[in-house]
Tab-separated table of C-alpha atoms in Angstrom:
chain	number	residue	atom	x	y	z
N	1	MET	CA	11.254	28.646	-7.889
N	2	ASP	CA	13.358	26.487	-4.765
N	3	GLU	CA	16.788	25.026	-5.802
N	4	THR	CA	15.638	21.742	-5.658
N	5	ALA	CA	13.334	22.921	-8.901
N	6	GLU	CA	15.336	25.296	-10.444
N	7	HIS	CA	18.572	22.552	-10.533
N	8	LEU	CA	16.068	20.484	-12.327
N	9	THR	CA	14.710	22.710	-15.055
N	10	GLU	CA	18.391	23.428	-15.908
N	11	ARG	CA	18.895	19.773	-16.376
N	12	LEU	CA	16.153	19.520	-18.104
N	13	ALA	CA	17.088	22.652	-20.298
N	14	VAL	CA	20.668	20.853	-20.676
N	15	ASP	CA	20.052	17.501	-21.431
N	16	LEU	CA	16.682	16.232	-21.536
N	17	ASP	CA	16.996	12.674	-21.342
N	18	ASP	CA	19.134	13.116	-17.817
N	19	GLY	CA	16.972	15.742	-16.477
N	20	PHE	CA	14.102	13.792	-17.416
N	21	THR	CA	15.515	10.631	-15.575
N	22	GLU	CA	15.271	13.398	-12.120
N	23	LEU	CA	11.833	14.361	-13.114
N	24	VAL	CA	10.521	10.963	-13.080
N	25	ARG	CA	12.787	10.099	-9.720
N	26	LEU	CA	11.547	13.315	-8.297
N	27	HIS	CA	8.000	13.544	-9.177
N	28	ALA	CA	6.893	9.538	-9.641
N	29	ARG	CA	5.486	9.125	-5.953
N	30	ALA	CA	3.665	12.325	-6.087
N	31	VAL	CA	1.996	11.626	-9.525
N	32	HIS	CA	1.261	7.979	-7.916
N	33	ALA	CA	-0.252	8.728	-5.131
N	34	PHE	CA	-2.349	11.598	-6.847
N	35	LEU	CA	-3.207	8.671	-9.338
N	36	PHE	CA	-4.076	6.338	-7.144
N	37	ARG	CA	-6.031	8.531	-4.685
N	38	VAL	CA	-8.388	9.622	-7.681
N	39	THR	CA	-9.042	6.257	-9.085
N	40	GLY	CA	-9.345	4.233	-6.139
N	41	SER	CA	-7.141	1.492	-7.985
N	42	ALA	CA	-3.391	0.619	-7.823
N	43	VAL	CA	-3.185	-0.851	-11.278
N	44	GLU	CA	-4.834	1.508	-12.820
N	45	ALA	CA	-2.760	4.870	-11.207
N	46	GLU	CA	0.343	2.560	-12.331
N	47	ASP	CA	-0.921	2.576	-15.695
N	48	LEU	CA	-2.032	6.563	-15.975
N	49	GLY	CA	1.099	7.460	-14.214
N	50	GLN	CA	3.328	5.749	-17.068
N	51	ASP	CA	1.083	7.146	-19.715
N	52	THR	CA	1.511	10.631	-17.330
N	53	PHE	CA	4.783	10.563	-17.474
N	54	LEU	CA	5.357	9.429	-21.416
N	55	ARG	CA	2.943	12.550	-22.257
N	56	ALA	CA	5.401	14.827	-20.538
N	57	TYR	CA	8.649	13.496	-22.518
N	58	THR	CA	6.680	13.769	-25.777
N	59	ALA	CA	5.827	17.542	-24.670
N	60	LEU	CA	9.501	17.929	-23.564
N	61	ARG	CA	10.988	17.229	-26.824
N	62	GLY	CA	9.000	19.549	-28.809
N	63	TYR	CA	9.869	22.674	-25.799
N	64	SER	CA	13.253	24.697	-26.762
N	65	PRO	CA	15.503	24.795	-23.503
N	66	SER	CA	14.295	28.188	-22.534
N	67	ARG	CA	10.924	27.000	-22.023
N	68	ARG	CA	12.091	23.951	-20.158
N	69	ARG	CA	13.854	26.380	-17.911
N	70	ASP	CA	10.799	28.189	-17.273
N	71	LEU	CA	8.810	25.127	-16.676
N	72	ARG	CA	6.718	24.752	-12.800
N	73	CYS	CA	7.806	20.993	-13.290
N	74	ARG	CA	5.087	19.111	-10.030
N	75	ALA	CA	2.080	21.763	-11.442
N	76	TRP	CA	2.883	20.947	-15.214
N	77	LEU	CA	3.100	16.819	-13.845
N	78	MET	CA	-0.277	17.251	-11.832
N	79	THR	CA	-1.768	18.731	-14.812
N	80	ILE	CA	-0.948	16.091	-17.092
N	81	ALA	CA	-1.862	13.426	-15.013
N	82	ALA	CA	-5.295	15.214	-14.101
N	83	ASN	CA	-5.816	15.470	-17.972
N	84	VAL	CA	-4.773	11.877	-18.506
N	85	TRP	CA	-6.968	10.668	-15.548
N	86	ARG	CA	-9.821	12.737	-17.574
N	87	ASN	CA	-9.318	11.324	-20.627
N	88	GLN	CA	-9.024	7.924	-19.363
N	89	ILE	CA	-12.957	8.295	-17.708
N	90	ARG	CA	-14.329	9.689	-20.975
N	91	THR	CA	-12.876	6.634	-22.939
N	92	ASN	CA	-14.297	4.138	-20.168
N	93	VAL	CA	-17.849	6.331	-20.614
N	94	ARG	CA	-17.759	6.201	-24.389
N	95	HIS	CA	-16.210	2.147	-24.762
N	96	PRO	CA	-17.023	0.519	-21.741
N	97	VAL	CA	-15.548	-2.827	-21.108
N	98	SER	CA	-17.311	-5.512	-20.319
N	99	PRO	CA	-15.780	-7.783	-17.965
N	100	ALA	CA	-14.546	-11.085	-18.743
N	101	PRO	CA	-16.098	-13.896	-16.398
N	102	VAL	CA	-14.176	-14.359	-12.923
N	103	GLU	CA	-13.413	-18.260	-13.905
N	104	ASN	CA	-12.456	-17.020	-17.194
N	105	SER	CA	-9.212	-14.857	-15.646
N	106	ALA	CA	-8.831	-16.233	-12.079
N	107	GLU	CA	-5.661	-18.147	-13.463
N	108	THR	CA	-3.779	-14.698	-14.546
N	109	TRP	CA	-4.544	-13.477	-10.973
N	110	ALA	CA	-1.443	-12.079	-9.108
N	111	ASP	CA	-0.326	-13.308	-6.145
N	112	GLU	CA	-2.859	-11.466	-4.026
N	113	SER	CA	-1.447	-12.452	-0.504
N	114	PRO	CA	-0.903	-9.238	2.260
N	115	GLY	CA	2.287	-7.602	1.490
N	116	PRO	CA	3.927	-5.284	4.677
N	117	GLU	CA	2.522	-2.066	3.960
N	118	GLU	CA	-1.255	-3.740	3.722
N	119	ARG	CA	-0.736	-5.101	7.159
N	120	ALA	CA	-0.037	-1.881	8.584
N	121	SER	CA	-2.620	-0.708	11.148
N	122	THR	CA	-4.254	1.712	8.889
N	123	ALA	CA	-4.469	-0.635	5.629
N	124	ASP	CA	-8.617	-0.370	6.524
N	125	ASP	CA	-8.438	3.175	7.222
N	126	ARG	CA	-7.112	3.460	3.793
N	127	GLY	CA	-9.008	1.421	2.384
N	128	ARG	CA	-12.460	3.385	3.523
N	129	LEU	CA	-10.455	6.612	2.290
N	130	VAL	CA	-9.911	5.749	-0.822
N	131	SER	CA	-13.272	4.434	-1.399
N	132	ALA	CA	-14.873	7.885	0.267
N	133	LEU	CA	-12.604	10.123	-2.192
N	134	THR	CA	-13.827	7.690	-5.559
N	135	GLU	CA	-17.604	9.386	-5.055
N	136	LEU	CA	-16.521	12.793	-4.543
N	137	PRO	CA	-16.882	14.951	-7.517
N	138	GLU	CA	-14.034	15.008	-10.138
N	139	LYS	CA	-12.999	18.708	-9.139
N	140	SER	CA	-13.249	18.219	-5.534
N	141	ARG	CA	-11.602	14.990	-5.707
N	142	VAL	CA	-8.616	16.186	-7.639
N	143	ALA	CA	-8.411	19.320	-5.317
N	144	VAL	CA	-8.416	17.532	-2.071
N	145	VAL	CA	-5.895	14.995	-3.454
N	146	LEU	CA	-3.351	17.272	-4.334
N	147	ARG	CA	-3.840	19.160	-1.448
N	148	HIS	CA	-3.812	16.574	1.417
N	149	VAL	CA	-1.797	14.103	-0.425
N	150	VAL	CA	0.413	15.296	-2.881
N	151	GLY	CA	0.971	18.943	-0.519
N	152	MET	CA	0.623	21.597	-3.403
N	153	SER	CA	-0.414	24.947	-2.521
N	154	TYR	CA	-3.344	26.165	-3.074
N	155	GLY	CA	-1.831	28.585	-5.708
N	156	GLU	CA	-0.220	25.600	-7.670
N	157	ILE	CA	-3.636	23.937	-7.748
N	158	ALA	CA	-5.389	26.604	-9.266
N	159	GLU	CA	-3.048	26.570	-12.323
N	160	VAL	CA	-3.335	22.884	-12.444
N	161	GLN	CA	-7.514	23.017	-12.526
N	162	GLY	CA	-7.403	26.062	-14.615
N	163	CYS	CA	-9.110	28.657	-11.884
N	164	PRO	CA	-9.034	31.347	-9.397
N	165	VAL	CA	-7.634	30.006	-5.987
N	166	GLY	CA	-10.716	31.011	-4.356
N	167	THR	CA	-12.522	28.211	-6.202
N	168	VAL	CA	-10.014	25.710	-5.358
N	169	LYS	CA	-10.057	26.825	-1.631
N	170	ALA	CA	-13.748	25.967	-2.057
N	171	GLN	CA	-13.405	23.123	-3.871
N	172	VAL	CA	-11.013	22.075	-1.137
N	173	SER	CA	-13.435	22.760	1.740
N	174	ARG	CA	-16.152	21.255	0.369
N	175	GLY	CA	-14.530	17.835	-0.454
N	176	VAL	CA	-13.135	17.931	3.201
N	177	GLY	CA	-16.774	18.159	4.463
N	178	ASN	CA	-18.422	15.871	2.147
N	179	LEU	CA	-15.122	13.417	2.790
N	180	ARG	CA	-16.477	13.280	6.561
N	181	GLU	CA	-20.052	12.961	5.824
N	182	LEU	CA	-18.871	9.899	3.839
N	183	LEU	CA	-16.560	8.308	6.767
N	184	LYS	CA	-19.190	9.486	9.185
N	185	ALA	CA	-20.514	5.640	9.289
N	186	GLY	CA	-17.428	4.779	11.332
N	187	ASP	CA	-14.559	6.311	13.096
N	188	PRO	CA	-12.990	8.526	10.673
N	189	PRO	CA	-9.557	7.058	9.650
N	190	PRO	CA	-6.538	8.953	11.248
N	191	ARG	CA	-5.007	11.782	9.069
N	192	GLU	CA	-1.915	9.565	8.061
N	193	ALA	CA	-4.401	7.625	6.002
N	194	LEU	CA	-3.555	10.216	3.742
N	195	LYS	CA	-0.102	10.439	3.196
């Protein structure tokens, strides 16, 4: 465990509210990036991210201080985020929402004018990549995003996925190969589009 992670788990053990604030500060971007890449929707990623941290806080309240000290925060949060996303998929399959007519909801839409990030040269590439990621099977998608977007080790991903490291390596390899095939129609996006 590195020094930052050790400091964080100690803060969680001593003062849950203070430690949780630090946990969110350190890991919110990674959780959002993961959820955005697996869902393909910034709005959905934001909602699922809030649900992830709500569930994390609820769970931490029930943990003893010694259990909080032993926590591997990043892998633990990504496991919660993956489960929240999977639960959302199951809910959508069981209870599909019929979309409202466009005419009824047009007045409630937020300003869709392009912001600075959307104007970046890689915006089109990011869009194609996110779209291609949503085409991958669930296990491969999660493994690829955790490895190449979040930057987790194969061991951490194995912990999140609940499978051996060799299986994770195969999932990542297969997922990257499938992404290449999906993106073959045009020039592949530059590597920084994954970030």
